[in-house]
PDB file of C-alpha atoms in Angstrom:
ATOM      1  CA  UNK A   1    -126.064  76.986 -48.619  1.00 53.00           C
ATOM      2  CA  UNK A   2    -124.998  75.423 -45.357  1.00 72.00           C
ATOM      3  CA  UNK A   3    -125.152  78.493 -43.166  1.00 92.00           C
ATOM      4  CA  UNK A   4    -122.368  80.392 -41.444  1.00 96.00           C
ATOM      5  CA  UNK A   5    -119.196  78.337 -41.234  1.00 96.00           C
ATOM      6  CA  UNK A   6    -116.433  78.899 -38.698  1.00 97.00           C
ATOM      7  CA  UNK A   7    -113.013  77.315 -38.602  1.00 97.00           C
ATOM      8  CA  UNK A   8    -111.483  75.860 -36.614  1.00 97.00           C
ATOM      9  CA  UNK A   9    -114.147  74.680 -34.182  1.00 96.00           C
ATOM     10  CA  UNK A  10    -111.626  74.337 -31.395  1.00 97.00           C
ATOM     11  CA  UNK A  11    -108.212  75.864 -30.837  1.00 98.00           C
ATOM     12  CA  UNK A  12    -105.804  75.328 -27.977  1.00 98.00           C
ATOM     13  CA  UNK A  13    -102.828  77.634 -27.900  1.00 98.00           C
ATOM     14  CA  UNK A  14    -100.071  78.610 -25.542  1.00 98.00           C
ATOM     15  CA  UNK A  15    -100.087  82.025 -23.960  1.00 98.00           C
ATOM     16  CA  UNK A  16     -98.246  84.522 -26.112  1.00 98.00           C
ATOM     17  CA  UNK A  17     -98.978  82.805 -29.418  1.00 98.00           C
ATOM     18  CA  UNK A  18    -101.004  84.337 -32.230  1.00 98.00           C
ATOM     19  CA  UNK A  19    -104.206  82.722 -33.465  1.00 98.00           C
ATOM     20  CA  UNK A  20    -106.447  83.371 -36.448  1.00 98.00           C
ATOM     21  CA  UNK A  21    -110.050  82.318 -36.905  1.00 98.00           C
ATOM     22  CA  UNK A  22    -112.012  82.270 -40.130  1.00 98.00           C
ATOM     23  CA  UNK A  23    -115.692  82.920 -40.767  1.00 98.00           C
ATOM     24  CA  UNK A  24    -117.503  82.180 -44.018  1.00 97.00           C
ATOM     25  CA  UNK A  25    -120.885  83.918 -43.972  1.00 96.00           C
ATOM     26  CA  UNK A  26    -123.972  82.933 -45.881  1.00 94.00           C
ATOM     27  CA  UNK A  27    -123.515  83.820 -49.551  1.00 92.00           C
ATOM     28  CA  UNK A  28    -124.549  87.362 -50.451  1.00 86.00           C
ATOM     29  CA  UNK A  29    -124.896  88.423 -46.830  1.00 92.00           C
ATOM     30  CA  UNK A  30    -123.407  91.880 -46.735  1.00 91.00           C
ATOM     31  CA  UNK A  31    -123.202  92.194 -42.945  1.00 92.00           C
ATOM     32  CA  UNK A  32    -120.829  90.207 -40.782  1.00 94.00           C
ATOM     33  CA  UNK A  33    -120.423  90.326 -37.000  1.00 94.00           C
ATOM     34  CA  UNK A  34    -117.976  88.915 -34.486  1.00 96.00           C
ATOM     35  CA  UNK A  35    -118.977  88.190 -30.903  1.00 95.00           C
ATOM     36  CA  UNK A  36    -117.202  86.681 -27.928  1.00 96.00           C
ATOM     37  CA  UNK A  37    -118.884  84.538 -25.300  1.00 96.00           C
ATOM     38  CA  UNK A  38    -117.504  83.378 -21.971  1.00 95.00           C
ATOM     39  CA  UNK A  39    -119.036  80.712 -19.766  1.00 91.00           C
ATOM     40  CA  UNK A  40    -122.389  81.680 -18.312  1.00 89.00           C
ATOM     41  CA  UNK A  41    -122.582  84.979 -20.175  1.00 92.00           C
ATOM     42  CA  UNK A  42    -124.413  86.083 -23.276  1.00 93.00           C
ATOM     43  CA  UNK A  43    -122.432  86.876 -26.420  1.00 93.00           C
ATOM     44  CA  UNK A  44    -120.595  90.214 -26.376  1.00 93.00           C
ATOM     45  CA  UNK A  45    -120.265  92.265 -29.538  1.00 92.00           C
ATOM     46  CA  UNK A  46    -116.735  92.721 -30.886  1.00 94.00           C
ATOM     47  CA  UNK A  47    -116.981  94.176 -34.372  1.00 94.00           C
ATOM     48  CA  UNK A  48    -119.171  94.578 -37.432  1.00 91.00           C
ATOM     49  CA  UNK A  49    -118.554  94.750 -41.183  1.00 93.00           C
ATOM     50  CA  UNK A  50    -120.804  95.944 -43.952  1.00 91.00           C
ATOM     51  CA  UNK A  51    -119.287  94.453 -47.072  1.00 92.00           C
ATOM     52  CA  UNK A  52    -115.536  95.016 -46.647  1.00 94.00           C
ATOM     53  CA  UNK A  53    -115.857  98.090 -44.429  1.00 93.00           C
ATOM     54  CA  UNK A  54    -115.394  97.655 -40.682  1.00 93.00           C
ATOM     55  CA  UNK A  55    -118.033 100.049 -39.382  1.00 90.00           C
ATOM     56  CA  UNK A  56    -118.013  99.460 -35.647  1.00 89.00           C
ATOM     57  CA  UNK A  57    -115.608  98.093 -33.057  1.00 90.00           C
ATOM     58  CA  UNK A  58    -116.255  97.437 -29.394  1.00 90.00           C
ATOM     59  CA  UNK A  59    -113.829  98.705 -26.807  1.00 87.00           C
ATOM     60  CA  UNK A  60    -113.461  95.017 -25.972  1.00 82.00           C
ATOM     61  CA  UNK A  61    -111.449  94.763 -29.171  1.00 85.00           C
ATOM     62  CA  UNK A  62    -108.032  95.684 -27.805  1.00 88.00           C
ATOM     63  CA  UNK A  63    -105.059  96.428 -30.030  1.00 92.00           C
ATOM     64  CA  UNK A  64    -104.148  92.748 -29.894  1.00 96.00           C
ATOM     65  CA  UNK A  65    -107.294  91.941 -31.852  1.00 96.00           C
ATOM     66  CA  UNK A  66    -107.735  92.628 -35.546  1.00 96.00           C
ATOM     67  CA  UNK A  67    -110.482  91.646 -37.925  1.00 97.00           C
ATOM     68  CA  UNK A  68    -110.591  91.824 -41.693  1.00 96.00           C
ATOM     69  CA  UNK A  69    -113.047  91.137 -44.453  1.00 97.00           C
ATOM     70  CA  UNK A  70    -110.911  91.857 -47.499  1.00 92.00           C
ATOM     71  CA  UNK A  71    -113.326  91.108 -50.320  1.00 88.00           C
ATOM     72  CA  UNK A  72    -116.569  91.476 -48.489  1.00 86.00           C
ATOM     73  CA  UNK A  73    -116.986  87.720 -48.245  1.00 91.00           C
ATOM     74  CA  UNK A  74    -115.131  85.697 -45.601  1.00 96.00           C
ATOM     75  CA  UNK A  75    -113.635  87.324 -42.519  1.00 98.00           C
ATOM     76  CA  UNK A  76    -110.718  86.593 -40.244  1.00 98.00           C
ATOM     77  CA  UNK A  77    -110.235  87.475 -36.594  1.00 98.00           C
ATOM     78  CA  UNK A  78    -106.655  87.463 -35.350  1.00 97.00           C
ATOM     79  CA  UNK A  79    -105.560  87.628 -31.739  1.00 97.00           C
ATOM     80  CA  UNK A  80    -101.906  88.446 -31.159  1.00 97.00           C
ATOM     81  CA  UNK A  81     -99.959  87.560 -28.002  1.00 97.00           C
ATOM     82  CA  UNK A  82    -102.858  85.584 -26.577  1.00 98.00           C
ATOM     83  CA  UNK A  83    -103.619  85.798 -22.867  1.00 97.00           C
ATOM     84  CA  UNK A  84    -105.531  83.373 -20.663  1.00 96.00           C
ATOM     85  CA  UNK A  85    -108.353  85.897 -20.491  1.00 95.00           C
ATOM     86  CA  UNK A  86    -108.864  85.479 -24.227  1.00 97.00           C
ATOM     87  CA  UNK A  87    -110.210  81.969 -23.637  1.00 97.00           C
ATOM     88  CA  UNK A  88    -113.788  82.072 -24.892  1.00 97.00           C
ATOM     89  CA  UNK A  89    -116.131  81.067 -27.677  1.00 97.00           C
ATOM     90  CA  UNK A  90    -115.780  83.351 -30.690  1.00 98.00           C
ATOM     91  CA  UNK A  91    -118.995  83.582 -32.685  1.00 97.00           C
ATOM     92  CA  UNK A  92    -119.533  84.924 -36.169  1.00 97.00           C
ATOM     93  CA  UNK A  93    -122.900  85.981 -37.571  1.00 94.00           C
ATOM     94  CA  UNK A  94    -124.093  87.331 -40.896  1.00 93.00           C
ATOM     95  CA  UNK A  95    -127.186  89.060 -42.221  1.00 90.00           C
ATOM     96  CA  UNK A  96    -128.423  90.659 -45.399  1.00 87.00           C
ATOM     97  CA  UNK A  97    -129.707  94.096 -46.162  1.00 77.00           C
ATOM     98  CA  UNK A  98    -130.176  97.235 -44.145  1.00 68.00           C
ATOM     99  CA  UNK A  99    -131.991  97.885 -40.914  1.00 63.00           C
ATOM    100  CA  UNK A 100    -132.838  94.798 -38.924  1.00 61.00           C
ATOM    101  CA  UNK A 101    -132.708  91.503 -40.629  1.00 70.00           C
ATOM    102  CA  UNK A 102    -132.355  88.122 -39.024  1.00 83.00           C
ATOM    103  CA  UNK A 103    -128.764  87.391 -38.069  1.00 88.00           C
ATOM    104  CA  UNK A 104    -127.548  83.837 -38.603  1.00 92.00           C
ATOM    105  CA  UNK A 105    -124.832  82.605 -36.274  1.00 94.00           C
ATOM    106  CA  UNK A 106    -122.134  80.035 -36.830  1.00 96.00           C
ATOM    107  CA  UNK A 107    -121.300  77.382 -34.264  1.00 95.00           C
ATOM    108  CA  UNK A 108    -118.298  79.305 -33.057  1.00 96.00           C
ATOM    109  CA  UNK A 109    -114.617  78.690 -32.438  1.00 97.00           C
ATOM    110  CA  UNK A 110    -113.736  77.711 -28.896  1.00 97.00           C
ATOM    111  CA  UNK A 111    -110.350  79.121 -27.907  1.00 98.00           C
ATOM    112  CA  UNK A 112    -108.441  77.811 -24.927  1.00 98.00           C
ATOM    113  CA  UNK A 113    -105.248  79.608 -23.941  1.00 98.00           C
ATOM    114  CA  UNK A 114    -103.008  77.566 -21.685  1.00 97.00           C
TER     115      UNK A 114
ATOM    116  CA  UNK B   1    -130.598 100.136 -26.667  1.00 67.00           C
ATOM    117  CA  UNK B   2    -133.006  99.703 -23.776  1.00 70.00           C
ATOM    118  CA  UNK B   3    -132.089  97.319 -20.969  1.00 87.00           C
ATOM    119  CA  UNK B   4    -134.038  94.107 -20.513  1.00 93.00           C
ATOM    120  CA  UNK B   5    -134.649  92.012 -17.404  1.00 94.00           C
ATOM    121  CA  UNK B   6    -135.350  88.287 -17.574  1.00 96.00           C
ATOM    122  CA  UNK B   7    -135.619  85.563 -14.943  1.00 97.00           C
ATOM    123  CA  UNK B   8    -132.427  83.561 -14.623  1.00 96.00           C
ATOM    124  CA  UNK B   9    -134.074  80.196 -15.113  1.00 97.00           C
ATOM    125  CA  UNK B  10    -137.405  78.464 -15.665  1.00 97.00           C
ATOM    126  CA  UNK B  11    -138.685  74.913 -15.885  1.00 97.00           C
ATOM    127  CA  UNK B  12    -141.426  73.594 -18.134  1.00 97.00           C
ATOM    128  CA  UNK B  13    -142.954  70.163 -18.576  1.00 97.00           C
ATOM    129  CA  UNK B  14    -142.741  68.694 -22.037  1.00 97.00           C
ATOM    130  CA  UNK B  15    -145.903  69.304 -24.045  1.00 97.00           C
ATOM    131  CA  UNK B  16    -146.927  72.295 -21.968  1.00 97.00           C
ATOM    132  CA  UNK B  17    -146.661  75.923 -23.003  1.00 97.00           C
ATOM    133  CA  UNK B  18    -143.502  77.726 -21.949  1.00 98.00           C
ATOM    134  CA  UNK B  19    -144.078  81.401 -21.164  1.00 98.00           C
ATOM    135  CA  UNK B  20    -140.871  83.406 -20.926  1.00 98.00           C
ATOM    136  CA  UNK B  21    -141.256  86.965 -19.620  1.00 97.00           C
ATOM    137  CA  UNK B  22    -139.100  89.971 -20.381  1.00 97.00           C
ATOM    138  CA  UNK B  23    -139.225  93.400 -18.831  1.00 96.00           C
ATOM    139  CA  UNK B  24    -138.142  96.392 -20.934  1.00 94.00           C
ATOM    140  CA  UNK B  25    -139.651  99.332 -19.113  1.00 92.00           C
ATOM    141  CA  UNK B  26    -137.344 101.915 -20.757  1.00 90.00           C
ATOM    142  CA  UNK B  27    -138.118 100.871 -24.331  1.00 91.00           C
ATOM    143  CA  UNK B  28    -138.499 103.763 -26.752  1.00 89.00           C
ATOM    144  CA  UNK B  29    -140.910 104.161 -29.625  1.00 87.00           C
ATOM    145  CA  UNK B  30    -138.576 103.001 -32.372  1.00 85.00           C
ATOM    146  CA  UNK B  31    -137.205  99.980 -30.580  1.00 89.00           C
ATOM    147  CA  UNK B  32    -138.249  96.465 -31.451  1.00 91.00           C
ATOM    148  CA  UNK B  33    -138.245  93.418 -29.180  1.00 93.00           C
ATOM    149  CA  UNK B  34    -136.246  90.458 -30.490  1.00 93.00           C
ATOM    150  CA  UNK B  35    -135.874  86.954 -29.139  1.00 95.00           C
ATOM    151  CA  UNK B  36    -132.985  84.605 -29.783  1.00 95.00           C
ATOM    152  CA  UNK B  37    -132.164  81.291 -28.181  1.00 97.00           C
ATOM    153  CA  UNK B  38    -128.936  79.393 -27.743  1.00 96.00           C
ATOM    154  CA  UNK B  39    -128.904  75.654 -27.433  1.00 95.00           C
ATOM    155  CA  UNK B  40    -125.856  74.249 -25.679  1.00 89.00           C
ATOM    156  CA  UNK B  41    -122.668  74.438 -27.768  1.00 84.00           C
ATOM    157  CA  UNK B  42    -124.391  76.171 -30.664  1.00 91.00           C
ATOM    158  CA  UNK B  43    -124.610  79.749 -31.872  1.00 94.00           C
ATOM    159  CA  UNK B  44    -127.701  81.819 -31.077  1.00 94.00           C
ATOM    160  CA  UNK B  45    -130.769  81.248 -33.240  1.00 94.00           C
ATOM    161  CA  UNK B  46    -133.317  83.913 -34.178  1.00 93.00           C
ATOM    162  CA  UNK B  47    -136.853  83.170 -32.995  1.00 95.00           C
ATOM    163  CA  UNK B  48    -139.121  86.159 -33.506  1.00 94.00           C
ATOM    164  CA  UNK B  49    -139.375  89.937 -33.249  1.00 92.00           C
ATOM    165  CA  UNK B  50    -142.100  92.573 -32.891  1.00 93.00           C
ATOM    166  CA  UNK B  51    -142.802  96.253 -32.351  1.00 93.00           C
ATOM    167  CA  UNK B  52    -146.217  96.532 -30.719  1.00 92.00           C
ATOM    168  CA  UNK B  53    -148.528  93.988 -32.260  1.00 87.00           C
ATOM    169  CA  UNK B  54    -148.496  90.377 -31.196  1.00 94.00           C
ATOM    170  CA  UNK B  55    -146.565  88.163 -33.567  1.00 96.00           C
ATOM    171  CA  UNK B  56    -146.630  84.458 -34.342  1.00 97.00           C
ATOM    172  CA  UNK B  57    -144.456  82.245 -36.491  1.00 95.00           C
ATOM    173  CA  UNK B  58    -143.756  78.554 -36.751  1.00 95.00           C
ATOM    174  CA  UNK B  59    -141.515  78.618 -33.693  1.00 94.00           C
ATOM    175  CA  UNK B  60    -143.265  80.829 -31.171  1.00 97.00           C
ATOM    176  CA  UNK B  61    -145.633  83.658 -30.337  1.00 98.00           C
ATOM    177  CA  UNK B  62    -144.649  87.046 -28.995  1.00 98.00           C
ATOM    178  CA  UNK B  63    -147.073  88.964 -26.812  1.00 97.00           C
ATOM    179  CA  UNK B  64    -146.189  92.627 -26.179  1.00 96.00           C
ATOM    180  CA  UNK B  65    -148.131  94.596 -23.582  1.00 96.00           C
ATOM    181  CA  UNK B  66    -150.007  97.671 -24.705  1.00 94.00           C
ATOM    182  CA  UNK B  67    -147.563  99.998 -22.954  1.00 94.00           C
ATOM    183  CA  UNK B  68    -144.700  97.969 -24.496  1.00 95.00           C
ATOM    184  CA  UNK B  69    -142.895  97.782 -21.170  1.00 95.00           C
ATOM    185  CA  UNK B  70    -142.887  94.010 -21.115  1.00 96.00           C
ATOM    186  CA  UNK B  71    -143.343  91.035 -23.382  1.00 97.00           C
ATOM    187  CA  UNK B  72    -143.747  87.277 -23.230  1.00 98.00           C
ATOM    188  CA  UNK B  73    -142.359  84.662 -25.552  1.00 98.00           C
ATOM    189  CA  UNK B  74    -144.622  81.637 -25.779  1.00 98.00           C
ATOM    190  CA  UNK B  75    -143.530  78.217 -26.953  1.00 98.00           C
ATOM    191  CA  UNK B  76    -146.946  76.557 -27.283  1.00 97.00           C
ATOM    192  CA  UNK B  77    -145.896  72.923 -26.880  1.00 96.00           C
ATOM    193  CA  UNK B  78    -142.417  72.739 -25.422  1.00 97.00           C
ATOM    194  CA  UNK B  79    -140.220  69.765 -26.261  1.00 97.00           C
ATOM    195  CA  UNK B  80    -136.934  68.605 -24.813  1.00 97.00           C
ATOM    196  CA  UNK B  81    -135.208  70.203 -27.809  1.00 96.00           C
ATOM    197  CA  UNK B  82    -136.435  73.604 -26.648  1.00 97.00           C
ATOM    198  CA  UNK B  83    -134.104  73.419 -23.644  1.00 98.00           C
ATOM    199  CA  UNK B  84    -131.869  76.437 -24.184  1.00 98.00           C
ATOM    200  CA  UNK B  85    -130.980  79.933 -23.019  1.00 97.00           C
ATOM    201  CA  UNK B  86    -133.496  82.465 -24.323  1.00 98.00           C
ATOM    202  CA  UNK B  87    -132.416  86.057 -24.871  1.00 96.00           C
ATOM    203  CA  UNK B  88    -134.760  89.038 -25.051  1.00 95.00           C
ATOM    204  CA  UNK B  89    -133.151  91.995 -26.842  1.00 92.00           C
ATOM    205  CA  UNK B  90    -134.456  95.482 -27.474  1.00 90.00           C
ATOM    206  CA  UNK B  91    -132.982  97.616 -30.231  1.00 85.00           C
ATOM    207  CA  UNK B  92    -133.682 100.265 -32.799  1.00 77.00           C
ATOM    208  CA  UNK B  93    -133.133  98.660 -36.205  1.00 73.00           C
ATOM    209  CA  UNK B  94    -132.539 102.010 -37.814  1.00 70.00           C
ATOM    210  CA  UNK B  95    -129.577 102.973 -35.683  1.00 66.00           C
ATOM    211  CA  UNK B  96    -128.045  99.896 -34.126  1.00 64.00           C
ATOM    212  CA  UNK B  97    -125.917  97.439 -36.025  1.00 73.00           C
ATOM    213  CA  UNK B  98    -125.360  94.948 -33.255  1.00 81.00           C
ATOM    214  CA  UNK B  99    -127.352  92.798 -30.881  1.00 83.00           C
ATOM    215  CA  UNK B 100    -126.711  93.377 -27.178  1.00 86.00           C
ATOM    216  CA  UNK B 101    -127.269  90.126 -25.318  1.00 89.00           C
ATOM    217  CA  UNK B 102    -127.895  89.923 -21.595  1.00 88.00           C
ATOM    218  CA  UNK B 103    -127.600  86.714 -19.611  1.00 89.00           C
ATOM    219  CA  UNK B 104    -130.997  85.409 -20.741  1.00 95.00           C
ATOM    220  CA  UNK B 105    -133.344  82.823 -19.233  1.00 97.00           C
ATOM    221  CA  UNK B 106    -132.216  79.232 -19.040  1.00 97.00           C
ATOM    222  CA  UNK B 107    -135.293  77.146 -19.914  1.00 98.00           C
ATOM    223  CA  UNK B 108    -135.195  73.511 -18.848  1.00 98.00           C
ATOM    224  CA  UNK B 109    -137.880  71.325 -20.425  1.00 98.00           C
ATOM    225  CA  UNK B 110    -138.446  68.136 -18.483  1.00 96.00           C
ATOM    226  CA  UNK B 111    -140.348  64.888 -19.037  1.00 93.00           C
TER     227      UNK B 111
END
């Protein structure tokens, strides 16, 4: 197991385009999280899945953002009609079990909207 | 989740102990203290967590005051590879699904 994998690592897109990021969690991890991080700030929570169910969404997740985890394994985060303010690092994390367990983070996808 | 306060930055000489403080004066009885770190261009990495007893693992030690209003993360022999942003997070594992990161402490380990 090589840990949480995120693709692509970098994405440059023009304003108004749609982008999709993929996260492959550690095998058998039932929990999956998406975070966003801008320069100089700590990661901000976006959304959380337990298996295929999306259980929590931040108000940061506007209607242009959608996340899915169709089979309870990998997840995708799509941003429609990108804006310059969407430029950030998008981090995915996964964990196993209930209650607190250690969350493992991927290396993130850096999005630049030009 | 209770709010935490950390110094913005700290320096430490290589080979010395790095002591990173965190204030969490509004912590409640069910909330744990967690520490993560983020090395440049990488995702955050779990370090350690505790409730009220001091904890130690292969990476660090966590000292929590008796009143639980503050804690200190100790890296006993800091190396250049420990240069990172360190985040102190307080949460109730029974109710919260997410980690709420602040801005953390930027630790610079120098020769």
